[in-house]
N, CA, C and O atoms as a GROMACS GRO file, in nm:
protein
  336
    1MET      N    1   1.064  -1.315  -1.377
    1MET     CA    2   0.943  -1.380  -1.380
    1MET      C    3   0.844  -1.318  -1.341
    1MET      O    4   0.871  -1.324  -1.221
    2SER      N    5   0.736  -1.254  -1.346
    2SER     CA    6   0.623  -1.215  -1.193
    2SER      C    7   0.581  -1.304  -1.159
    2SER      O    8   0.566  -1.396  -1.240
    3VAL      N    9   0.544  -1.318  -1.027
    3VAL     CA   10   0.411  -1.382  -1.005
    3VAL      C   11   0.353  -1.325  -0.992
    3VAL      O   12   0.375  -1.209  -0.958
    4ARG      N   13   0.172  -1.408  -1.027
    4ARG     CA   14   0.110  -1.358  -1.025
    4ARG      C   15  -0.026  -1.306  -0.854
    4ARG      O   16  -0.106  -1.378  -0.794
    5ARG      N   17  -0.010  -1.240  -0.846
    5ARG     CA   18  -0.102  -1.233  -0.704
    5ARG      C   19  -0.223  -1.181  -0.742
    5ARG      O   20  -0.239  -1.122  -0.848
    6HIS      N   21  -0.336  -1.205  -0.633
    6HIS     CA   22  -0.463  -1.150  -0.642
    6HIS      C   23  -0.471  -0.957  -0.528
    6HIS      O   24  -0.411  -0.889  -0.444
    7PRO      N   25  -0.526  -0.961  -0.568
    7PRO     CA   26  -0.523  -0.818  -0.504
    7PRO      C   27  -0.589  -0.809  -0.356
    7PRO      O   28  -0.681  -0.890  -0.343
    8MET      N   29  -0.565  -0.737  -0.252
    8MET     CA   30  -0.648  -0.752  -0.141
    8MET      C   31  -0.760  -0.694  -0.131
    8MET      O   32  -0.779  -0.573  -0.134
    9LYS      N   33  -0.833  -0.771  -0.120
    9LYS     CA   34  -1.011  -0.655  -0.111
    9LYS      C   35  -0.989  -0.588   0.000
    9LYS      O   36  -0.905  -0.618   0.084
   10PRO      N   37  -1.080  -0.476   0.006
   10PRO     CA   38  -1.144  -0.410   0.172
   10PRO      C   39  -1.164  -0.475   0.260
   10PRO      O   40  -1.142  -0.449   0.379
   11THR      N   41  -1.221  -0.593   0.204
   11THR     CA   42  -1.326  -0.645   0.304
   11THR      C   43  -1.238  -0.770   0.413
   11THR      O   44  -1.270  -0.815   0.523
   12ASP      N   45  -1.101  -0.802   0.309
   12ASP     CA   46  -0.973  -0.929   0.373
   12ASP      C   47  -0.996  -0.880   0.513
   12ASP      O   48  -0.981  -0.762   0.543
   13PRO      N   49  -1.033  -0.977   0.600
   13PRO     CA   50  -1.055  -0.995   0.735
   13PRO      C   51  -0.889  -0.958   0.812
   13PRO      O   52  -0.880  -0.901   0.921
   14ARG      N   53  -0.771  -1.004   0.731
   14ARG     CA   54  -0.620  -0.917   0.774
   14ARG      C   55  -0.623  -0.784   0.788
   14ARG      O   56  -0.542  -0.738   0.867
   15ILE      N   57  -0.702  -0.702   0.726
   15ILE     CA   58  -0.703  -0.590   0.730
   15ILE      C   59  -0.721  -0.497   0.871
   15ILE      O   60  -0.685  -0.382   0.898
   16ARG      N   61  -0.773  -0.573   0.928
   16ARG     CA   62  -0.770  -0.517   1.065
   16ARG      C   63  -0.658  -0.543   1.185
   16ARG      O   64  -0.665  -0.498   1.299
   17ALA      N   65  -0.559  -0.623   1.131
   17ALA     CA   66  -0.458  -0.654   1.235
   17ALA      C   67  -0.354  -0.501   1.210
   17ALA      O   68  -0.250  -0.480   1.273
   18PHE      N   69  -0.411  -0.411   1.107
   18PHE     CA   70  -0.330  -0.304   1.052
   18PHE      C   71  -0.369  -0.240   1.145
   18PHE      O   72  -0.490  -0.228   1.164
   19THR      N   73  -0.254  -0.169   1.248
   19THR     CA   74  -0.294  -0.027   1.328
   19THR      C   75  -0.268   0.164   1.233
   19THR      O   76  -0.289   0.200   1.117
   20ASP      N   77  -0.240   0.205   1.300
   20ASP     CA   78  -0.262   0.329   1.202
   20ASP      C   79  -0.094   0.347   1.212
   20ASP      O   80  -0.036   0.403   1.119
   21ASP      N   81  -0.019   0.296   1.330
   21ASP     CA   82   0.146   0.319   1.337
   21ASP      C   83   0.178   0.240   1.193
   21ASP      O   84   0.249   0.298   1.111
   22HIS      N   85   0.112   0.075   1.155
   22HIS     CA   86   0.137  -0.007   1.080
   22HIS      C   87   0.157   0.062   0.944
   22HIS      O   88   0.247   0.028   0.867
   23ILE      N   89   0.062   0.166   0.917
   23ILE     CA   90  -0.034   0.197   0.814
   23ILE      C   91   0.072   0.334   0.788
   23ILE      O   92   0.098   0.378   0.676
   24ARG      N   93   0.114   0.377   0.886
   24ARG     CA   94   0.205   0.489   0.829
   24ARG      C   95   0.354   0.468   0.800
   24ARG      O   96   0.428   0.536   0.728
   25THR      N   97   0.377   0.373   0.861
   25THR     CA   98   0.515   0.316   0.799
   25THR      C   99   0.526   0.236   0.695
   25THR      O  100   0.637   0.203   0.652
   26LEU      N  101   0.393   0.187   0.632
   26LEU     CA  102   0.363   0.123   0.502
   26LEU      C  103   0.356   0.273   0.382
   26LEU      O  104   0.395   0.273   0.265
   27LEU      N  105   0.313   0.354   0.438
   27LEU     CA  106   0.274   0.494   0.381
   27LEU      C  107   0.452   0.550   0.334
   27LEU      O  108   0.504   0.562   0.223
   28ALA      N  109   0.484   0.565   0.416
   28ALA     CA  110   0.634   0.628   0.404
   28ALA      C  111   0.721   0.504   0.318
   28ALA      O  112   0.812   0.535   0.241
   29GLU      N  113   0.679   0.353   0.344
   29GLU     CA  114   0.775   0.240   0.266
   29GLU      C  115   0.711   0.279   0.033
   29GLU      O  116   0.790   0.279  -0.061
   30VAL      N  117   0.575   0.300   0.026
   30VAL     CA  118   0.525   0.345  -0.058
   30VAL      C  119   0.581   0.446  -0.099
   30VAL      O  120   0.646   0.444  -0.203
   31GLN      N  121   0.568   0.544  -0.033
   31GLN     CA  122   0.657   0.654  -0.082
   31GLN      C  123   0.794   0.669  -0.138
   31GLN      O  124   0.833   0.723  -0.242
   32GLU      N  125   0.845   0.618  -0.059
   32GLU     CA  126   1.027   0.616  -0.069
   32GLU      C  127   1.048   0.527  -0.233
   32GLU      O  128   1.135   0.536  -0.320
   33ARG      N  129   0.950   0.460  -0.224
   33ARG     CA  130   0.966   0.388  -0.349
   33ARG      C  131   0.917   0.412  -0.484
   33ARG      O  132   1.001   0.385  -0.570
   34GLY      N  133   0.826   0.448  -0.520
   34GLY     CA  134   0.710   0.494  -0.549
   34GLY      C  135   0.791   0.589  -0.605
   34GLY      O  136   0.799   0.539  -0.717
   35ARG      N  137   0.889   0.734  -0.616
   35ARG     CA  138   1.016   0.829  -0.605
   35ARG      C  139   1.049   0.782  -0.731
   35ARG      O  140   1.060   0.831  -0.843
   36LYS      N  141   1.066   0.642  -0.668
   36LYS     CA  142   1.187   0.553  -0.809
   36LYS      C  143   1.159   0.549  -0.970
   36LYS      O  144   1.231   0.554  -1.070
   37PHE      N  145   0.983   0.537  -0.940
   37PHE     CA  146   0.900   0.559  -1.062
   37PHE      C  147   0.847   0.662  -1.113
   37PHE      O  148   0.807   0.671  -1.229
   38GLY      N  149   0.841   0.775  -1.000
   38GLY     CA  150   0.780   0.916  -1.062
   38GLY      C  151   0.671   0.919  -0.961
   38GLY      O  152   0.612   1.026  -0.970
   39LEU      N  153   0.624   0.846  -0.872
   39LEU     CA  154   0.474   0.834  -0.827
   39LEU      C  155   0.538   0.929  -0.688
   39LEU      O  156   0.640   0.898  -0.627
   40ILE      N  157   0.458   1.041  -0.661
   40ILE     CA  158   0.483   1.157  -0.536
   40ILE      C  159   0.316   1.157  -0.501
   40ILE      O  160   0.208   1.172  -0.560
   41TRP      N  161   0.367   1.132  -0.375
   41TRP     CA  162   0.172   1.118  -0.299
   41TRP      C  163   0.262   1.247  -0.142
   41TRP      O  164   0.298   1.189  -0.040
   42PRO      N  165   0.275   1.338  -0.147
   42PRO     CA  166   0.290   1.452  -0.050
   42PRO      C  167   0.204   1.419   0.049
   42PRO      O  168   0.258   1.352   0.137
   43SER      N  169   0.079   1.443   0.067
   43SER     CA  170   0.018   1.434   0.123
   43SER      C  171  -0.094   1.338   0.188
   43SER      O  172  -0.200   1.373   0.240
   44ALA      N  173  -0.020   1.151   0.163
   44ALA     CA  174  -0.110   1.072   0.200
   44ALA      C  175  -0.103   1.049   0.340
   44ALA      O  176  -0.009   1.087   0.410
   45SER      N  177  -0.188   0.997   0.372
   45SER     CA  178  -0.191   0.949   0.532
   45SER      C  179  -0.291   0.894   0.611
   45SER      O  180  -0.398   0.886   0.550
   46THR      N  181  -0.292   0.854   0.724
   46THR     CA  182  -0.358   0.806   0.752
   46THR      C  183  -0.532   0.870   0.774
   46THR      O  184  -0.547   0.991   0.782
   47ASP      N  185  -0.613   0.807   0.780
   47ASP     CA  186  -0.731   0.920   0.778
   47ASP      C  187  -0.844   0.906   0.950
   47ASP      O  188  -0.851   0.978   1.050
   48LYS      N  189  -0.922   0.765   0.905
   48LYS     CA  190  -1.017   0.753   1.039
   48LYS      C  191  -1.007   0.580   1.034
   48LYS      O  192  -0.968   0.513   0.938
   49THR      N  193  -1.047   0.535   1.149
   49THR     CA  194  -1.104   0.382   1.148
   49THR      C  195  -1.202   0.397   1.108
   49THR      O  196  -1.252   0.509   1.119
   50ILE      N  197  -1.291   0.271   1.030
   50ILE     CA  198  -1.464   0.264   1.015
   50ILE      C  199  -1.459   0.123   1.020
   50ILE      O  200  -1.414   0.052   0.930
   51ASP      N  201  -1.501   0.089   1.115
   51ASP     CA  202  -1.541  -0.014   1.105
   51ASP      C  203  -1.446  -0.135   1.114
   51ASP      O  204  -1.478  -0.246   1.071
   52GLY      N  205  -1.306  -0.104   1.182
   52GLY     CA  206  -1.182  -0.143   1.252
   52GLY      C  207  -1.092  -0.173   1.127
   52GLY      O  208  -1.016  -0.268   1.141
   53ARG      N  209  -1.088  -0.122   1.035
   53ARG     CA  210  -0.986  -0.041   0.902
   53ARG      C  211  -0.957   0.029   0.906
   53ARG      O  212  -1.051   0.106   0.927
   54VAL      N  213  -0.856   0.088   0.899
   54VAL     CA  214  -0.748   0.207   0.876
   54VAL      C  215  -0.796   0.251   0.769
   54VAL      O  216  -0.800   0.160   0.686
   55LEU      N  217  -0.850   0.387   0.714
   55LEU     CA  218  -0.873   0.427   0.544
   55LEU      C  219  -0.726   0.534   0.550
   55LEU      O  220  -0.690   0.599   0.649
   56VAL      N  221  -0.689   0.532   0.479
   56VAL     CA  222  -0.576   0.585   0.394
   56VAL      C  223  -0.595   0.720   0.320
   56VAL      O  224  -0.675   0.710   0.227
   57ARG      N  225  -0.545   0.834   0.335
   57ARG     CA  226  -0.616   0.965   0.285
   57ARG      C  227  -0.548   0.949   0.116
   57ARG      O  228  -0.464   1.038   0.104
   58PHE      N  229  -0.556   0.893   0.027
   58PHE     CA  230  -0.573   0.900  -0.124
   58PHE      C  231  -0.753   0.926  -0.174
   58PHE      O  232  -0.809   0.882  -0.274
   59ASN      N  233  -0.809   1.010  -0.065
   59ASN     CA  234  -0.908   1.025  -0.085
   59ASN      C  235  -1.010   0.925  -0.026
   59ASN      O  236  -1.112   0.883  -0.080
   60THR      N  237  -0.965   0.897   0.089
   60THR     CA  238  -1.043   0.823   0.207
   60THR      C  239  -0.987   0.695   0.129
   60THR      O  240  -1.081   0.616   0.138
   61ALA      N  241  -0.895   0.638   0.065
   61ALA     CA  242  -0.886   0.462   0.008
   61ALA      C  243  -0.861   0.387   0.085
   61ALA      O  244  -0.771   0.426   0.159
   62PRO      N  245  -0.917   0.239   0.120
   62PRO     CA  246  -0.857   0.188   0.196
   62PRO      C  247  -0.740   0.114   0.236
   62PRO      O  248  -0.679   0.069   0.139
   63ALA      N  249  -0.688   0.088   0.349
   63ALA     CA  250  -0.576   0.028   0.360
   63ALA      C  251  -0.491  -0.072   0.251
   63ALA      O  252  -0.370  -0.078   0.230
   64SER      N  253  -0.650  -0.178   0.166
   64SER     CA  254  -0.565  -0.263   0.132
   64SER      C  255  -0.551  -0.214  -0.040
   64SER      O  256  -0.536  -0.301  -0.126
   65THR      N  257  -0.559  -0.058  -0.078
   65THR     CA  258  -0.589  -0.007  -0.154
   65THR      C  259  -0.393   0.043  -0.165
   65THR      O  260  -0.335   0.077  -0.268
   66LEU      N  261  -0.329   0.029  -0.016
   66LEU     CA  262  -0.219   0.100  -0.025
   66LEU      C  263  -0.153  -0.008   0.019
   66LEU      O  264  -0.062   0.026   0.095
   67LEU      N  265  -0.161  -0.126   0.003
   67LEU     CA  266  -0.116  -0.286   0.099
   67LEU      C  267  -0.138  -0.341  -0.093
   67LEU      O  268  -0.258  -0.350  -0.069
   68ASN      N  269  -0.132  -0.367  -0.193
   68ASN     CA  270  -0.165  -0.343  -0.307
   68ASN      C  271  -0.070  -0.269  -0.428
   68ASN      O  272  -0.008  -0.318  -0.522
   69LEU      N  273  -0.086  -0.144  -0.389
   69LEU     CA  274   0.021  -0.074  -0.454
   69LEU      C  275   0.166  -0.051  -0.388
   69LEU      O  276   0.253   0.029  -0.424
   70LEU      N  277   0.168  -0.154  -0.269
   70LEU     CA  278   0.313  -0.133  -0.236
   70LEU      C  279   0.348  -0.247  -0.328
   70LEU      O  280   0.445  -0.244  -0.404
   71THR      N  281   0.237  -0.377  -0.314
   71THR     CA  282   0.302  -0.474  -0.398
   71THR      C  283   0.361  -0.485  -0.468
   71THR      O  284   0.468  -0.544  -0.478
   72LEU      N  285   0.252  -0.380  -0.595
   72LEU     CA  286   0.288  -0.378  -0.715
   72LEU      C  287   0.439  -0.278  -0.731
   72LEU      O  288   0.528  -0.295  -0.814
   73LEU      N  289   0.433  -0.188  -0.639
   73LEU     CA  290   0.594  -0.116  -0.669
   73LEU      C  291   0.708  -0.215  -0.581
   73LEU      O  292   0.820  -0.167  -0.561
   74LEU      N  293   0.679  -0.334  -0.538
   74LEU     CA  294   0.768  -0.394  -0.494
   74LEU      C  295   0.799  -0.540  -0.638
   74LEU      O  296   0.906  -0.584  -0.680
   75ASP      N  297   0.672  -0.573  -0.673
   75ASP     CA  298   0.713  -0.650  -0.806
   75ASP      C  299   0.787  -0.607  -0.898
   75ASP      O  300   0.877  -0.679  -0.942
   76ALA      N  301   0.760  -0.443  -0.961
   76ALA     CA  302   0.802  -0.372  -1.088
   76ALA      C  303   0.999  -0.364  -1.036
   76ALA      O  304   1.087  -0.377  -1.121
   77GLU      N  305   1.031  -0.338  -0.880
   77GLU     CA  306   1.170  -0.353  -0.838
   77GLU      C  307   1.218  -0.452  -0.903
   77GLU      O  308   1.291  -0.459  -1.002
   78ARG      N  309   1.147  -0.559  -0.811
   78ARG     CA  310   1.206  -0.734  -0.944
   78ARG      C  311   1.230  -0.717  -1.037
   78ARG      O  312   1.339  -0.702  -1.092
   79ASP      N  313   1.117  -0.718  -1.075
   79ASP     CA  314   1.168  -0.674  -1.284
   79ASP      C  315   1.222  -0.614  -1.319
   79ASP      O  316   1.232  -0.621  -1.442
   80THR      N  317   1.313  -0.490  -1.239
   80THR     CA  318   1.369  -0.419  -1.313
   80THR      C  319   1.517  -0.422  -1.311
   80THR      O  320   1.586  -0.379  -1.219
   81PRO      N  321   1.559  -0.474  -1.414
   81PRO     CA  322   1.679  -0.533  -1.426
   81PRO      C  323   1.787  -0.409  -1.328
   81PRO      O  324   1.739  -0.295  -1.334
   82CYS      N  325   1.924  -0.419  -1.242
   82CYS     CA  326   2.003  -0.375  -1.207
   82CYS      C  327   2.078  -0.266  -1.256
   82CYS      O  328   2.142  -0.295  -1.357
   83GLY      N  329   2.096  -0.110  -1.203
   83GLY     CA  330   2.144  -0.018  -1.305
   83GLY      C  331   2.032   0.011  -1.398
   83GLY      O  332   2.096   0.039  -1.499
   84SER      N  333   1.901   0.024  -1.432
   84SER     CA  334   1.828   0.064  -1.501
   84SER      C  335   1.803   0.195  -1.466
   84SER      O  336   1.722   0.262  -1.530
   0.00000   0.00000   0.00000
């Protein structure tokens, strides 16, 4: 059973708590989990920080995009039966 979550917005104040190191760790997790679904981002990295928010180099997407993508991947893993 899937849980309905609302996507995190780029303006969410919680984003300011994520440092470059946090985002790099989350990027590595997204890359690892995404491989199972054929999603590969070899050049994804942190970019710059604007107004206290770390940008991710998916064409300078905000970190909220990364967090929302990771949430979707985790949900997909939970919804996939073992051995599939």
